[in-house]
CSV table of C-alpha atoms in Angstrom, one decimal:
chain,number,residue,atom,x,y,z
T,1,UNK,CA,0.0,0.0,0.0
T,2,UNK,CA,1.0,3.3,-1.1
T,3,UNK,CA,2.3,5.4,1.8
T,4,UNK,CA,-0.1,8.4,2.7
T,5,UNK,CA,0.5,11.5,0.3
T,6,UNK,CA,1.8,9.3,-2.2
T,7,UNK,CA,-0.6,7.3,-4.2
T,8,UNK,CA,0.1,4.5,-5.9
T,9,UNK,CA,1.8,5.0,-9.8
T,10,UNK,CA,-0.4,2.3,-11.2
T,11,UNK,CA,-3.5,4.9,-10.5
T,12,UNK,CA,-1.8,7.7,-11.3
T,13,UNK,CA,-2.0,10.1,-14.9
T,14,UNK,CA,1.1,11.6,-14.9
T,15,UNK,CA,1.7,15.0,-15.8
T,16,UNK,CA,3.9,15.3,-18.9
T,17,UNK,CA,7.0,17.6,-19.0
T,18,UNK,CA,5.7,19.3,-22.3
T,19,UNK,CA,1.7,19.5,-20.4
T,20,UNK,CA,0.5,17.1,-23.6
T,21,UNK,CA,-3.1,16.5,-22.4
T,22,UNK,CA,-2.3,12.7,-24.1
T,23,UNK,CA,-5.6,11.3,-26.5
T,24,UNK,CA,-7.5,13.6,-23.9
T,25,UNK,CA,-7.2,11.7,-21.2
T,26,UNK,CA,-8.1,14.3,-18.9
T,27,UNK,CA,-10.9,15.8,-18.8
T,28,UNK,CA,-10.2,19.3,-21.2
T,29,UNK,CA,-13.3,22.0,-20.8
T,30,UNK,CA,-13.7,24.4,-23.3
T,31,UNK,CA,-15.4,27.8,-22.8
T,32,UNK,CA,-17.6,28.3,-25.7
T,33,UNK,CA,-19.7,31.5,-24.4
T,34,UNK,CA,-18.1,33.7,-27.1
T,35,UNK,CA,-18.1,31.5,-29.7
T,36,UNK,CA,-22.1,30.9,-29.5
T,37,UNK,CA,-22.1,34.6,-29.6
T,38,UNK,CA,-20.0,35.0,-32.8
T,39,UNK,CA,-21.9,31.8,-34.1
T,40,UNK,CA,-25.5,32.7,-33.3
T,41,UNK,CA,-25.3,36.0,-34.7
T,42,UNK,CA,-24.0,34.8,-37.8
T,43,UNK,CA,-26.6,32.2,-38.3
T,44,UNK,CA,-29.3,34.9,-36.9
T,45,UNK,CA,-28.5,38.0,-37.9
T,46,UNK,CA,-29.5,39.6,-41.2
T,47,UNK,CA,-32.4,36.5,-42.1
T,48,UNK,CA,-35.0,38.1,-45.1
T,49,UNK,CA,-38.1,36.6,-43.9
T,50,UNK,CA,-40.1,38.6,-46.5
T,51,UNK,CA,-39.3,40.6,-49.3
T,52,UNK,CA,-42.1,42.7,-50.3
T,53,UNK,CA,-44.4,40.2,-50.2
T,54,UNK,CA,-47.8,41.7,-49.7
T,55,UNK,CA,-45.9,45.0,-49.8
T,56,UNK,CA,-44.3,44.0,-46.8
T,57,UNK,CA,-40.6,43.9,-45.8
T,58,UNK,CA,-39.2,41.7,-42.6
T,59,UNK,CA,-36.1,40.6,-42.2
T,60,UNK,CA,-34.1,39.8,-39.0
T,61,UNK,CA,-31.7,42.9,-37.4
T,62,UNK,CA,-29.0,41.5,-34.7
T,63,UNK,CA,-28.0,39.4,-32.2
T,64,UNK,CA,-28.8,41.9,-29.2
T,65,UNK,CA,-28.2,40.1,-26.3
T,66,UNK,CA,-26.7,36.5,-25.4
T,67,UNK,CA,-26.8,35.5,-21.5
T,68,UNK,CA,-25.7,31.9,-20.3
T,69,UNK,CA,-23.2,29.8,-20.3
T,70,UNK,CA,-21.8,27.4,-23.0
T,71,UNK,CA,-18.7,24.8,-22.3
T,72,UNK,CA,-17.6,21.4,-24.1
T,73,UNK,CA,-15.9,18.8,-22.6
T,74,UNK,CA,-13.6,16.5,-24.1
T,75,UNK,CA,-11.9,13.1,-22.8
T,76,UNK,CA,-10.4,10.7,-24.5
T,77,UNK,CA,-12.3,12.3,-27.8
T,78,UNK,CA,-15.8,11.9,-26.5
T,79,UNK,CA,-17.4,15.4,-26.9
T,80,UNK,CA,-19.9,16.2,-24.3
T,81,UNK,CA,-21.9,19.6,-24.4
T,82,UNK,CA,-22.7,21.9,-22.1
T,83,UNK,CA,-24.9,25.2,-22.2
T,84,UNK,CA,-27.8,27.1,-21.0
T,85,UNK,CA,-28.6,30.1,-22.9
T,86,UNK,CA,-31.4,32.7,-23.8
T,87,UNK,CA,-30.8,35.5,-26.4
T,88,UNK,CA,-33.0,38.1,-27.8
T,89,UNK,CA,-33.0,39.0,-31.3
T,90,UNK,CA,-33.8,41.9,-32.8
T,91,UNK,CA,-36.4,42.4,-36.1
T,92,UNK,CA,-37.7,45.3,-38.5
T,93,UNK,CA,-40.9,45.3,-41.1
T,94,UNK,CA,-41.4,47.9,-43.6
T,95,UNK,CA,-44.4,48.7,-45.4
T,96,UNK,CA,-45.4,51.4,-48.3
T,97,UNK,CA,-47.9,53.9,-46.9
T,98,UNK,CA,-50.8,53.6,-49.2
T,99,UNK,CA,-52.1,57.3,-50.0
T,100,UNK,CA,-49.0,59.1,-47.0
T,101,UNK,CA,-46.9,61.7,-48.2
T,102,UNK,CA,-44.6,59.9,-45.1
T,103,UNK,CA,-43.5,57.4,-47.4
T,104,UNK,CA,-42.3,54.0,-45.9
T,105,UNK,CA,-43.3,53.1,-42.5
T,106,UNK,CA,-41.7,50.8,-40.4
T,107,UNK,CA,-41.9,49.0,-37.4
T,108,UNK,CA,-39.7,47.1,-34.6
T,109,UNK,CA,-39.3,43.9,-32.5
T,110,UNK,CA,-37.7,41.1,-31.1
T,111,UNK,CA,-37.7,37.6,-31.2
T,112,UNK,CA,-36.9,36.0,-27.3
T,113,UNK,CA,-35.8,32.0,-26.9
T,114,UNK,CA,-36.0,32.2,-22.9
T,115,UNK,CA,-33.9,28.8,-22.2
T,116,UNK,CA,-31.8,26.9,-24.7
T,117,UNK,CA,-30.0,24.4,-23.2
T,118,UNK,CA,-27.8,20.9,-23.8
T,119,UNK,CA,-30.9,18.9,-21.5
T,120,UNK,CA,-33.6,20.2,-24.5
T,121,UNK,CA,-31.2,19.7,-27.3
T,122,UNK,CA,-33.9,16.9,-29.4
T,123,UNK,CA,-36.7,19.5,-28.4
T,124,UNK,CA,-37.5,22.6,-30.3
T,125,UNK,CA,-37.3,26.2,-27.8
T,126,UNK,CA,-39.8,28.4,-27.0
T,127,UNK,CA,-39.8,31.3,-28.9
T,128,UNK,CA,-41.5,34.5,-27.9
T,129,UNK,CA,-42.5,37.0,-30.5
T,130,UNK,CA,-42.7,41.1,-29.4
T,131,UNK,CA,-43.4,44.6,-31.1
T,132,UNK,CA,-41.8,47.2,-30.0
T,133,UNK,CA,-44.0,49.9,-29.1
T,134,UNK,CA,-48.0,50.7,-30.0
T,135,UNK,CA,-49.8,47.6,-31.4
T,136,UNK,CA,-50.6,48.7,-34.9
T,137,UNK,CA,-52.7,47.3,-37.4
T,138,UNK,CA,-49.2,47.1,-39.5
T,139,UNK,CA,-47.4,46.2,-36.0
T,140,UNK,CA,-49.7,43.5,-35.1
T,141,UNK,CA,-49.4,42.4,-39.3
T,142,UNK,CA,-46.1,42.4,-38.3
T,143,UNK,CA,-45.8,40.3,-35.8
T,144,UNK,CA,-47.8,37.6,-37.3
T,145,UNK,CA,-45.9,37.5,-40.1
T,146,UNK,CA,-42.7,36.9,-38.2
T,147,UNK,CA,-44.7,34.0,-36.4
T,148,UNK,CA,-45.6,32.5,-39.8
T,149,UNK,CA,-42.9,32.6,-41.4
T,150,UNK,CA,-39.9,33.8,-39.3
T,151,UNK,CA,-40.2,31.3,-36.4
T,152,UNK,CA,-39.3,27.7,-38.5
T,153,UNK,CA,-36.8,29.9,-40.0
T,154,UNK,CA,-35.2,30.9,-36.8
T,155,UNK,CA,-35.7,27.8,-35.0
T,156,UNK,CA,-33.9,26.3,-38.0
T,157,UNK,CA,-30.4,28.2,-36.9
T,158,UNK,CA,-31.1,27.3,-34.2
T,159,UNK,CA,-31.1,23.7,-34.7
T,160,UNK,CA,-27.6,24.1,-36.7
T,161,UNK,CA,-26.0,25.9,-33.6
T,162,UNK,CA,-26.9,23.3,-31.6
T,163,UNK,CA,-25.8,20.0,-33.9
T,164,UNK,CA,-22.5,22.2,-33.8
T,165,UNK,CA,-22.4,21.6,-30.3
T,166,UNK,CA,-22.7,18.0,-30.3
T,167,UNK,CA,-19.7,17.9,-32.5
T,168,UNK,CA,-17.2,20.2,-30.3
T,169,UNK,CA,-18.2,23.9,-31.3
T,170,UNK,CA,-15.0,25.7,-31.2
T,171,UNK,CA,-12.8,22.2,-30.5
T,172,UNK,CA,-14.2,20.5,-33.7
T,173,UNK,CA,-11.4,21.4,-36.0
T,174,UNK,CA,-8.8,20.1,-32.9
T,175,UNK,CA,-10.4,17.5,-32.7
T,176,UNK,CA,-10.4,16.4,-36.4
T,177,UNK,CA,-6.4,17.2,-36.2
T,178,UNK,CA,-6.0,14.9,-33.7
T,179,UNK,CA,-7.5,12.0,-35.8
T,180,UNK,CA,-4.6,11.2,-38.1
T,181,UNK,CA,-4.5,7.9,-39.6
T,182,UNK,CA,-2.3,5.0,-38.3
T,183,UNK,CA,1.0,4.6,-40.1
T,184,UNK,CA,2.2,1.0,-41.7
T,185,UNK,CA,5.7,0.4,-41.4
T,186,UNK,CA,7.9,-0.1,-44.7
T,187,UNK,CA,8.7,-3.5,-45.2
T,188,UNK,CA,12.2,-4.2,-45.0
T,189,UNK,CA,14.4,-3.7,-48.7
T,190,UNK,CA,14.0,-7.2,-50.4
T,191,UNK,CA,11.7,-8.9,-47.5
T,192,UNK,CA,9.1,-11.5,-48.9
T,193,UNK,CA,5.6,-10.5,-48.7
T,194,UNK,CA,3.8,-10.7,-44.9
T,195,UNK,CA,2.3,-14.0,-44.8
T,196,UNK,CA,-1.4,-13.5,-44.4
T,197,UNK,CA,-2.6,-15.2,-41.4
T,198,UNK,CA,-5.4,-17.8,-41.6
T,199,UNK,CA,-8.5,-16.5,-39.7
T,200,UNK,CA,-10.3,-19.4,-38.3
T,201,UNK,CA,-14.3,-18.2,-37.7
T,202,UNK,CA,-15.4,-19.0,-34.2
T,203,UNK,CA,-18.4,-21.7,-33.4
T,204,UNK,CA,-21.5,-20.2,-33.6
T,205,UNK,CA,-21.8,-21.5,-29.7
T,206,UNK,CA,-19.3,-19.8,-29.1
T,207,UNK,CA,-19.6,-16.6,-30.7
T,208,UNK,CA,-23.1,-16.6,-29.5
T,209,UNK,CA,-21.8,-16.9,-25.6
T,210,UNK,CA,-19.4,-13.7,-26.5
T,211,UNK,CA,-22.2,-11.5,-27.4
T,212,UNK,CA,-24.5,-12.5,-24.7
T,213,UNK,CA,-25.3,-9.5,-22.3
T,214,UNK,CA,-23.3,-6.8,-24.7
T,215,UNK,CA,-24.7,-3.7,-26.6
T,216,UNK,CA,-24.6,-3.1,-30.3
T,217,UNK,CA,-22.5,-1.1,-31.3
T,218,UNK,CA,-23.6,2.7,-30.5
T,219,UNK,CA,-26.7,1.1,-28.6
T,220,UNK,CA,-27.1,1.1,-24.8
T,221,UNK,CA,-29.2,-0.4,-22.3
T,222,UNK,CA,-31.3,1.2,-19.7
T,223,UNK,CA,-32.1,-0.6,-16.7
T,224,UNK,CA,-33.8,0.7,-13.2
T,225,UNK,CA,-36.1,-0.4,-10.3
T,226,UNK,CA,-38.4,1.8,-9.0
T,227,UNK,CA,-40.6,1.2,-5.6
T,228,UNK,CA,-44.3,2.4,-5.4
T,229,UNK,CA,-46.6,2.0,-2.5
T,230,UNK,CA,-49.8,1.6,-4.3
T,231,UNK,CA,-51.1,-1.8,-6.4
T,232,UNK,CA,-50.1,-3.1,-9.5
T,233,UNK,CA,-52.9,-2.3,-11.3
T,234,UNK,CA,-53.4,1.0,-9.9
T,235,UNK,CA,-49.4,2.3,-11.7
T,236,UNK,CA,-50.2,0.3,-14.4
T,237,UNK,CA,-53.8,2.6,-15.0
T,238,UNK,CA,-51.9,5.3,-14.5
T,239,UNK,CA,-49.2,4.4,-17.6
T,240,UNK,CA,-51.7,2.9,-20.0
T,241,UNK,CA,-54.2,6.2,-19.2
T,242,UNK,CA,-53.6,9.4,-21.8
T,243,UNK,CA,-55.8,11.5,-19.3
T,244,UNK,CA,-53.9,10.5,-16.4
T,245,UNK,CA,-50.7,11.0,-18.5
T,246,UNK,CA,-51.9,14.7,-19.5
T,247,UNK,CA,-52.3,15.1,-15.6
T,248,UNK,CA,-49.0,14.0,-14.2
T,249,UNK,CA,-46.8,15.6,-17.1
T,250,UNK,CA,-48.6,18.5,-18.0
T,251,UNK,CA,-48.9,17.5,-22.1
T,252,UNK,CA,-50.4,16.0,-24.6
T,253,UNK,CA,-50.7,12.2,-24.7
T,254,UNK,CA,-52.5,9.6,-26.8
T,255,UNK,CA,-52.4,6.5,-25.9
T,256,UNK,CA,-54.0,2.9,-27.7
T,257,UNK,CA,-54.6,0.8,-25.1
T,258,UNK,CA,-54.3,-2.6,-27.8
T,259,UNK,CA,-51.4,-4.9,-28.8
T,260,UNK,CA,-50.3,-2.9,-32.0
T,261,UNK,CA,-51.6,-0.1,-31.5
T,262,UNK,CA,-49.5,3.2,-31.2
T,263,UNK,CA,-48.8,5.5,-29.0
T,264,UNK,CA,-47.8,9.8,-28.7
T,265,UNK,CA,-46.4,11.6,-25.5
T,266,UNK,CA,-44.6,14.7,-24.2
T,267,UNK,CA,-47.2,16.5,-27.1
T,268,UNK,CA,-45.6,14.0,-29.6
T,269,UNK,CA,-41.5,13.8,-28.5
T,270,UNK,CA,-42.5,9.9,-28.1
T,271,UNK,CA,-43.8,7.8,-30.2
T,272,UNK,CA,-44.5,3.8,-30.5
T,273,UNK,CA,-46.4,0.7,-30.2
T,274,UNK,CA,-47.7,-1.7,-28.2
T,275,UNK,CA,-46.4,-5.2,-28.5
T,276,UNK,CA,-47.7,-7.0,-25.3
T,277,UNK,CA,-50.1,-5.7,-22.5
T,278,UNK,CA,-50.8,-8.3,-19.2
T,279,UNK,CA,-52.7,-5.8,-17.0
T,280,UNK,CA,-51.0,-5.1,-13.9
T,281,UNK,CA,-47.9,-7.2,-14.8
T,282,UNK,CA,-46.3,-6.0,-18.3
T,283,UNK,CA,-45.9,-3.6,-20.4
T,284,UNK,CA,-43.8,-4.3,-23.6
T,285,UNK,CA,-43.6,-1.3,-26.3
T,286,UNK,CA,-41.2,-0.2,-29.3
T,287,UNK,CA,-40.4,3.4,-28.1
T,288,UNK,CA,-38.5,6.4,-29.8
T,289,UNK,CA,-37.5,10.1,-29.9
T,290,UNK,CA,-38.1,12.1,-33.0
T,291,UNK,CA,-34.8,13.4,-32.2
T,292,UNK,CA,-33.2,9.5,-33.3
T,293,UNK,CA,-32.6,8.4,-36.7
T,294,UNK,CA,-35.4,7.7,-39.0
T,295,UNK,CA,-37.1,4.1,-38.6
T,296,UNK,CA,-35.1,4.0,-35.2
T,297,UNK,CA,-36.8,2.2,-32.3
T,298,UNK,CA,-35.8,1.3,-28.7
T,299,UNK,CA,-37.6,-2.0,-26.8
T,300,UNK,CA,-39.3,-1.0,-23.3
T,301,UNK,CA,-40.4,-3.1,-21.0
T,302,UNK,CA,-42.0,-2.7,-18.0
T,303,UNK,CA,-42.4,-5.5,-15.5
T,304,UNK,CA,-44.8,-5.1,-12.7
T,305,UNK,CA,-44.3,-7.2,-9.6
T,306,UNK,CA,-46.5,-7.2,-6.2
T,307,UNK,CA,-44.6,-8.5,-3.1
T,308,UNK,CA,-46.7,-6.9,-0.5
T,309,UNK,CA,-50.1,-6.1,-0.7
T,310,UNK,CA,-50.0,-1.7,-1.5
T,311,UNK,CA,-46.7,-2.7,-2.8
T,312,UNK,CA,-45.2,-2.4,-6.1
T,313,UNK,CA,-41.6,-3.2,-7.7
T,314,UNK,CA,-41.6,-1.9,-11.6
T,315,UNK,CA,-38.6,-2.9,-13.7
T,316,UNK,CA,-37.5,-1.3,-16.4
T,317,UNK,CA,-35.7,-2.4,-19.2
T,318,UNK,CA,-34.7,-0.6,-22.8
T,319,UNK,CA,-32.7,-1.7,-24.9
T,320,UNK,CA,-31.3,-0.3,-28.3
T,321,UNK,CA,-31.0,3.1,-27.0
T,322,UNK,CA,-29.0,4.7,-29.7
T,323,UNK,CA,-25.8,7.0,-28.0
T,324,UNK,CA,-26.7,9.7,-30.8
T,325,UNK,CA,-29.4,12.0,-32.2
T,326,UNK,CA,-29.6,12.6,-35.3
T,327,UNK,CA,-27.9,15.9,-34.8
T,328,UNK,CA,-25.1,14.3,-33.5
T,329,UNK,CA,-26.0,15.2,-29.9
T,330,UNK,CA,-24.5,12.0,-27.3
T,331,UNK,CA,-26.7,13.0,-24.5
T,332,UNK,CA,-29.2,11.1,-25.9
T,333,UNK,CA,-29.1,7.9,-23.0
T,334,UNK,CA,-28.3,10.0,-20.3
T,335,UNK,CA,-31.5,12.4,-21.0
T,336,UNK,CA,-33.4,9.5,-21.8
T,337,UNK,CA,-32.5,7.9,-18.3
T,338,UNK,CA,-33.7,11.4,-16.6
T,339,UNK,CA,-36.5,11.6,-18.1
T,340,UNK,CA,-37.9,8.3,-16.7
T,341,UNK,CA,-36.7,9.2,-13.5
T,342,UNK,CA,-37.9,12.3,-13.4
T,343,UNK,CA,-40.6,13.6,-15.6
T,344,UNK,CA,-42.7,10.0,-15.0
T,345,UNK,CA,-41.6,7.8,-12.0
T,346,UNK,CA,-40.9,10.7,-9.8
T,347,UNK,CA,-44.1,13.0,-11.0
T,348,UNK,CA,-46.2,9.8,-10.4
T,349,UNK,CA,-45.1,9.8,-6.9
T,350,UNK,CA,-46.0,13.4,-6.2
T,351,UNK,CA,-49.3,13.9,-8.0
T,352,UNK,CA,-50.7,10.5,-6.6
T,353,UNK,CA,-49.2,10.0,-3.6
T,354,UNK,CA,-47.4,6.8,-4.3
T,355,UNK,CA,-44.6,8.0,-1.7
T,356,UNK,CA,-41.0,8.7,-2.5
């Protein structure tokens, strides 16, 4: 044993003499606040959301203000985002005055996204549409133009900003440097050919015993317990109820209550279908984001178990969980994770009493 103070060398990173941070090993943090800025006003600023349509002119002004925090960590070339943001963004509409020796008129506003941040990244912000000033008939004109048409524009940047997160922000391009392809060794002047060694395929027993209990490839597993004082049947109501599910989460849910039938919630983030249904004992469903890859599914299941009457133990089990959205965001199991935690399991505690 290591002498107090000392540590033992086997645990040990050591600090190199030139301060190489070796294949990331440890943790590097990157502040990206200033980048977002410079890279949200680019995407943002100067967006022509109508030109002269309806003899009306909009188009987006600036960037005006960018409050937060934005990070990315790196280790061992695993990017992992951090930010939580709002920003205001400034807009102007111009009209011709019909019959007005003024000539143009214009009018002012902003666009607000309140909270953008790394835990939201497969959900769209809220975006919050003002006029500056009196509402007008052109102000108000305005404004509902903007929401028509300026809001899926905007919300499009913003859905490039953050897939440039997920892939390092500012560290991308070090990153990509640091990827430089393995080198082969000459072979010796006047050396025979490398022998190519016979590969010899394993038995299917026993290749079928090596990939027992692993993931695919960029697919993890979910597993938890969770404890409810309440019966079986009553939690599993509660799961297989959309009205109960509007209750307890606050949005929209619709939910087929048949083997095969599908499934919406979180006002469509989720979406499946029911493969087996044993009232108060399973629940088995193919379950996905619309944040994953197209045609992407996860298996749930949901395992009910009664050891006490007022008692219940739920399992949970998903599998094929995919480490990556589609924008290239890899918080995809850990938010996944939370959410059962918190926005179901835990909610169901505190809106029917089913203790903690």
């Amino acid at each position: 044993m290591a002498k107090y103070g000392e540590g033992d060398k086997r645990w040990i990173v050591e600090e190199r003499a030139d301060g190489t941070n070796v294949h990331n090993w440890h943790w590097a943090e990157r502040d990206c606040l200033e980048w977002s800025r410079a890279r949200l006003s680019s995407l943002l600023a100067g967006l022509t959301v109508l030109d002269g349509e309806g003899g009306l002119t909009l188009r987006t002004v600036a960037l005006d203000k960018l409050d937060g925090e934005a990070y990315v960590n790196i280790r061992k070339g695993k990017v992992i985002p951090g930010y939580e943001l709002s920003l205001t963004l400034s807009w102007e509409a111009e009209a011709a005055a019909a019959a007005s020796e003024s000539g143009a008129v214009k009018v002012a506003g902003a666009a607000e996204v309140p909270y953008l941040a790394d835990e939201n990244a497969d959900e769209d912000p809220e975006l919050r549409v003002t006029v500056r000033g009196d509402e007008t008939p052109l102000a108000r004109r305005a404004k509902d133009a903007f929401l028509a048409r300026g809001k899926p524009m905007v919300l499009e940047k913003i859905r490039e900003f953050v897939a440039a997160m997920a892939k390092g922000g500012p560290a991308k391009d070090e990153l990509e440097s640091k990827k430089t392809p393995a080198k082969v060794a000459p072979a010796a002047p006047g050396a025979a050919p490398a022998k190519k060694e016979e590969v010899v395929a394993p038995a299917p027993a026993a290749e079928k015993k090596k990939a027992k209990g692993k993931d695919k490839e960029g697919f993890k597993t979910i597993e938890m317990t969770e404890k409810f004082y309440c019966r079986s049947k009553d939690i599993y109501e509660i799961l297989m109820d959309e009205n109960r599910w509007k209750g307890f989460t606050q949005s929209n849910a619709r939910i087929s209550r048949e083997v095969g039938g599908e499934f919406s919630l979180f006002d469509g983030s989720i979406t499946g279908i029911n493969e087996e249904l044993q009232e108060g004992k399973l629940i088995a469903q193919k379950w996905r984001f619309g944040s994953w890859p197209d045609g992407l599914y996860s298996s749930v299941r949901l395992t009910f178990d009664e050891p006490e009457s007022g008692v219940t133990i739920i399992k949970l089990k998903q599998t094929d969980v995919p480490e990556e959205d589609k924008y290239g965001n890899s918080t995809v199991v850990e938010n996944t994770e939370r959410g059962w935690r918190e926005l179901i399991f835990q909610r169901i505690r505190g809106v029917f009493g089913f203790g903690i």
